[in-house]
CSV table of C-alpha atoms in Angstrom, one decimal:
chain,number,residue,atom,x,y,z
A,30,MET,CA,127.9,54.8,141.4
A,31,PHE,CA,128.2,58.6,140.4
A,32,LEU,CA,128.6,61.1,143.3
A,33,TYR,CA,126.8,64.7,142.6
A,34,PRO,CA,125.9,67.2,145.3
A,35,GLY,CA,122.9,64.9,146.8
A,36,GLY,CA,124.2,61.6,146.9
A,37,TYR,CA,125.4,58.9,145.2
A,38,VAL,CA,123.5,58.1,141.9
A,39,ASN,CA,123.5,54.4,139.5
A,40,LEU,CA,125.6,55.4,136.1
A,41,TYR,CA,123.2,52.7,134.1
A,42,TYR,CA,120.5,55.1,135.4
A,43,MET,CA,121.7,58.5,134.8
A,44,LYS,CA,123.1,57.2,131.0
A,45,LYS,CA,119.3,56.2,130.9
A,46,ILE,CA,118.1,59.8,131.6
A,47,LEU,CA,120.8,60.9,129.6
A,48,LEU,CA,119.3,59.3,126.7
A,49,LEU,CA,116.3,60.1,126.8
A,50,ILE,CA,116.7,64.0,127.1
A,51,PHE,CA,118.7,64.2,124.2
A,52,CYS,CA,115.6,62.5,122.1
A,53,LEU,CA,113.3,64.7,123.5
A,54,VAL,CA,115.7,67.5,122.4
A,55,ILE,CA,115.7,65.5,118.7
A,56,LEU,CA,112.0,65.3,118.5
A,57,PHE,CA,112.0,68.9,119.5
A,58,VAL,CA,114.4,70.1,116.8
A,59,VAL,CA,112.5,68.1,114.3
A,60,TRP,CA,109.2,69.8,115.5
A,61,TYR,CA,110.4,73.3,114.9
A,62,VAL,CA,112.1,72.4,111.2
A,63,PHE,CA,109.3,70.6,109.7
A,64,GLY,CA,106.4,70.6,112.3
A,65,PRO,CA,103.4,73.5,111.5
A,66,LYS,CA,104.1,77.5,111.4
A,67,LYS,CA,101.9,79.8,111.4
A,68,GLU,CA,101.5,82.7,108.9
A,69,SER,CA,103.3,86.0,109.4
A,70,PRO,CA,100.6,88.7,108.8
A,71,THR,CA,101.1,90.3,105.4
A,72,ILE,CA,101.3,93.9,105.2
A,73,ALA,CA,97.6,94.6,103.8
A,74,GLU,CA,96.1,93.1,107.5
A,75,ASP,CA,99.0,95.3,109.5
A,76,THR,CA,97.2,98.2,107.3
A,77,GLU,CA,94.0,96.9,108.3
A,78,THR,CA,94.7,96.3,111.7
A,79,ILE,CA,96.3,99.9,112.3
A,80,LEU,CA,93.4,101.4,110.8
A,81,ASP,CA,90.8,99.6,112.9
A,82,SER,CA,93.1,100.9,116.2
A,83,GLU,CA,91.6,103.2,118.7
A,84,ILE,CA,95.1,105.3,117.6
A,85,VAL,CA,93.3,106.9,114.4
A,86,ARG,CA,91.5,109.9,115.3
A,87,GLU,CA,87.8,109.6,114.1
A,88,GLY,CA,86.7,111.5,111.0
A,89,TRP,CA,90.1,110.5,108.7
A,90,VAL,CA,90.6,112.3,105.4
A,91,GLY,CA,93.8,111.4,105.1
A,92,ASP,CA,93.4,108.3,102.6
A,93,ASP,CA,90.9,110.5,100.0
A,94,LEU,CA,94.2,112.8,98.1
A,95,ILE,CA,96.0,109.0,98.3
A,96,GLY,CA,96.8,108.3,93.8
A,97,LEU,CA,95.7,112.4,93.1
A,98,PRO,CA,97.6,114.9,91.7
A,99,PHE,CA,99.9,117.6,93.3
A,100,THR,CA,101.3,120.0,92.0
A,101,VAL,CA,104.6,121.5,93.2
A,102,PRO,CA,104.5,125.1,94.1
A,103,GLY,CA,107.5,126.8,92.4
A,104,VAL,CA,108.4,124.1,90.8
A,105,GLU,CA,104.5,123.5,89.4
A,106,GLN,CA,106.2,120.0,88.7
A,107,GLU,CA,102.7,117.8,89.0
A,108,ILE,CA,103.5,114.1,91.3
A,109,ILE,CA,100.8,111.7,92.4
A,110,ILE,CA,99.8,111.4,96.0
A,111,ALA,CA,101.5,108.5,97.5
A,112,GLN,CA,102.1,107.3,101.5
A,113,ASP,CA,105.3,107.6,100.7
A,114,ILE,CA,108.1,109.9,99.9
A,115,VAL,CA,108.0,110.4,95.6
A,116,ASP,CA,110.9,111.5,94.0
A,117,TYR,CA,110.0,113.5,90.7
A,118,LYS,CA,112.9,114.4,88.0
A,119,ASN,CA,112.2,116.6,85.0
A,120,GLY,CA,115.1,117.9,82.7
A,121,ASP,CA,117.1,119.5,85.3
A,122,SER,CA,113.6,119.7,87.5
A,123,VAL,CA,114.6,117.5,90.7
A,124,GLY,CA,113.0,117.0,93.8
A,125,SER,CA,111.4,114.9,96.7
A,126,VAL,CA,107.9,115.2,98.1
A,127,ILE,CA,105.9,113.7,101.3
A,128,TYR,CA,102.2,114.0,102.0
A,129,LEU,CA,101.6,114.2,105.5
A,130,PRO,CA,98.2,112.6,106.0
A,131,GLU,CA,97.8,112.8,109.4
A,132,HIS,CA,97.6,116.1,109.9
A,133,ALA,CA,94.6,116.4,106.6
A,134,VAL,CA,91.4,117.6,107.6
A,135,ARG,CA,88.1,118.2,106.2
A,136,VAL,CA,86.7,121.6,106.2
A,137,ASN,CA,82.9,121.8,105.4
A,138,THR,CA,82.4,125.8,104.3
A,139,GLU,CA,80.8,127.8,100.9
A,140,SER,CA,78.4,124.8,100.3
A,141,LYS,CA,81.8,123.0,99.7
A,142,ASP,CA,83.5,120.4,101.0
A,143,PHE,CA,87.9,121.1,101.1
A,144,ILE,CA,90.2,119.2,102.3
A,145,VAL,CA,93.3,121.2,103.6
A,146,ALA,CA,96.9,119.1,103.9
A,147,PRO,CA,100.3,120.0,104.2
A,148,PHE,CA,102.9,118.7,101.9
A,149,ALA,CA,106.5,118.5,102.6
A,150,ALA,CA,108.8,119.3,99.1
A,151,ASN,CA,112.2,119.8,98.4
A,152,THR,CA,113.3,120.7,95.1
A,153,GLY,CA,116.7,120.5,94.5
A,154,GLY,CA,118.1,122.9,96.8
A,155,SER,CA,119.3,122.8,101.0
A,156,GLY,CA,115.4,123.6,102.1
A,157,THR,CA,112.5,121.8,102.5
A,158,PHE,CA,109.7,123.7,102.3
A,159,VAL,CA,106.3,122.8,103.8
A,160,TYR,CA,102.9,124.0,102.1
A,161,LEU,CA,98.9,124.2,103.6
A,162,VAL,CA,97.5,122.9,100.3
A,163,LEU,CA,93.5,123.4,99.9
A,164,TYR,CA,91.7,120.8,97.9
A,165,VAL,CA,88.2,121.2,96.9
A,166,LYS,CA,85.9,118.5,96.1
A,167,GLU,CA,84.3,118.6,92.7
A,168,ALA,CA,82.0,116.5,90.7
A,169,GLU,CA,82.5,113.6,93.3
A,170,LYS,CA,86.4,114.4,92.5
A,171,TYR,CA,89.0,116.4,95.2
A,172,ILE,CA,90.9,118.8,93.3
A,173,GLN,CA,94.0,121.0,93.8
A,174,ALA,CA,92.9,124.8,95.0
A,175,ASP,CA,95.7,127.0,96.3
A,176,SER,CA,98.6,126.2,98.8
A,177,PHE,CA,99.9,128.7,101.1
A,178,LEU,CA,104.0,128.5,102.3
A,179,LEU,CA,103.9,127.5,105.9
A,180,GLY,CA,108.0,127.4,106.4
A,181,ASP,CA,111.4,126.2,105.6
A,182,ARG,CA,112.5,123.6,108.0
A,183,ILE,CA,109.8,124.5,110.2
A,184,LYS,CA,108.4,121.9,112.6
A,185,LEU,CA,104.9,120.8,111.8
A,186,GLU,CA,102.7,120.1,115.1
A,187,LYS,CA,99.1,120.6,114.2
A,188,VAL,CA,96.2,121.4,112.0
A,189,SER,CA,93.0,121.6,113.4
A,190,SER,CA,89.7,122.2,111.6
A,191,VAL,CA,87.8,124.8,112.5
A,192,SER,CA,84.3,127.2,111.5
A,193,GLY,CA,85.5,128.1,107.9
A,194,GLY,CA,89.0,127.8,107.8
A,195,VAL,CA,91.8,125.9,110.4
A,196,GLU,CA,94.3,126.5,112.3
A,197,VAL,CA,97.8,125.7,112.1
A,198,VAL,CA,100.0,124.8,115.0
A,199,VAL,CA,104.2,125.1,114.0
A,200,TYR,CA,107.2,125.7,115.7
A,201,ASP,CA,109.4,127.7,114.2
A,202,ARG,CA,113.0,130.0,114.4
A,203,LEU,CA,113.7,133.7,115.7
A,204,PRO,CA,114.0,136.3,112.4
A,205,ASP,CA,118.5,136.4,112.9
A,206,GLU,CA,118.2,132.3,113.5
A,207,PRO,CA,120.0,129.9,110.7
A,208,TYR,CA,118.0,127.5,109.3
A,209,SER,CA,120.8,125.2,110.6
A,210,ALA,CA,119.0,126.1,113.8
A,211,MET,CA,116.5,123.8,115.4
A,212,PRO,CA,113.1,125.7,115.1
A,213,THR,CA,111.5,126.6,118.8
A,214,GLN,CA,108.9,129.2,118.5
A,215,LYS,CA,105.7,128.2,118.4
A,216,LYS,CA,103.5,130.3,116.3
A,217,TYR,CA,99.8,129.8,115.8
A,218,LEU,CA,98.6,130.1,112.5
A,219,SER,CA,94.6,130.7,111.0
A,220,PHE,CA,93.3,130.4,107.6
A,221,ILE,CA,89.7,130.9,106.4
A,222,ILE,CA,88.7,129.5,103.1
A,223,MET,CA,87.4,132.7,100.3
A,224,ASP,CA,85.9,132.3,97.4
A,225,GLY,CA,87.6,129.1,97.0
A,226,LYS,CA,91.7,130.4,98.4
A,227,LEU,CA,93.0,129.9,101.7
A,228,GLN,CA,93.1,133.1,103.0
A,229,ALA,CA,95.8,133.8,106.5
A,230,LYS,CA,94.8,135.7,109.3
A,231,THR,CA,97.1,138.6,110.0
A,232,ASN,CA,97.0,138.0,114.1
A,233,SER,CA,99.2,135.2,115.0
A,234,ASN,CA,100.1,134.5,118.5
A,235,SER,CA,104.2,133.2,119.0
A,236,SER,CA,106.0,131.8,122.2
A,237,ASN,CA,109.7,130.8,122.3
A,238,GLU,CA,110.0,126.9,124.3
């Protein structure tokens, strides 16, 4: 007989119970190792799920520029737009470019179809320059038409399509602050598309947050 907190149990039956538990554990391990497995979703399936979800805004245009050329302003280095960071090296010219498709917007004006999209570029130094880039659709293909420097190491919050142009919200620094400081100065910038180029409006509001 075997004493347990609730009373006595016959040792013979206790051995039977332990043997049964052991057999069940062995069967579970065999099934887990050799049994049918559900295949993990592929990257393509994950991407399709994300694109079908409600987090993607209506009228998404970010993918329309993937695979097209982009010339980095200032260094005139051409890269192919991708979803990931693109590194380039051409002689002494080295740098990286990242496309921000979630902020790309479409603008229909001057009887043409435009896409305005931000890009961030590091051209080998310590700066990370954020550009607002204009693409125009010509013969069923988007071509880079213009660009505007928004700032160095700024925080981009929003790009919105408005009649004939775009409005941009960024966080920048005060003129006397170093680039190492966190950008906290909120700025509202407005641009119109005129003659196929980006024209910045002179009036812009800012606030310290």
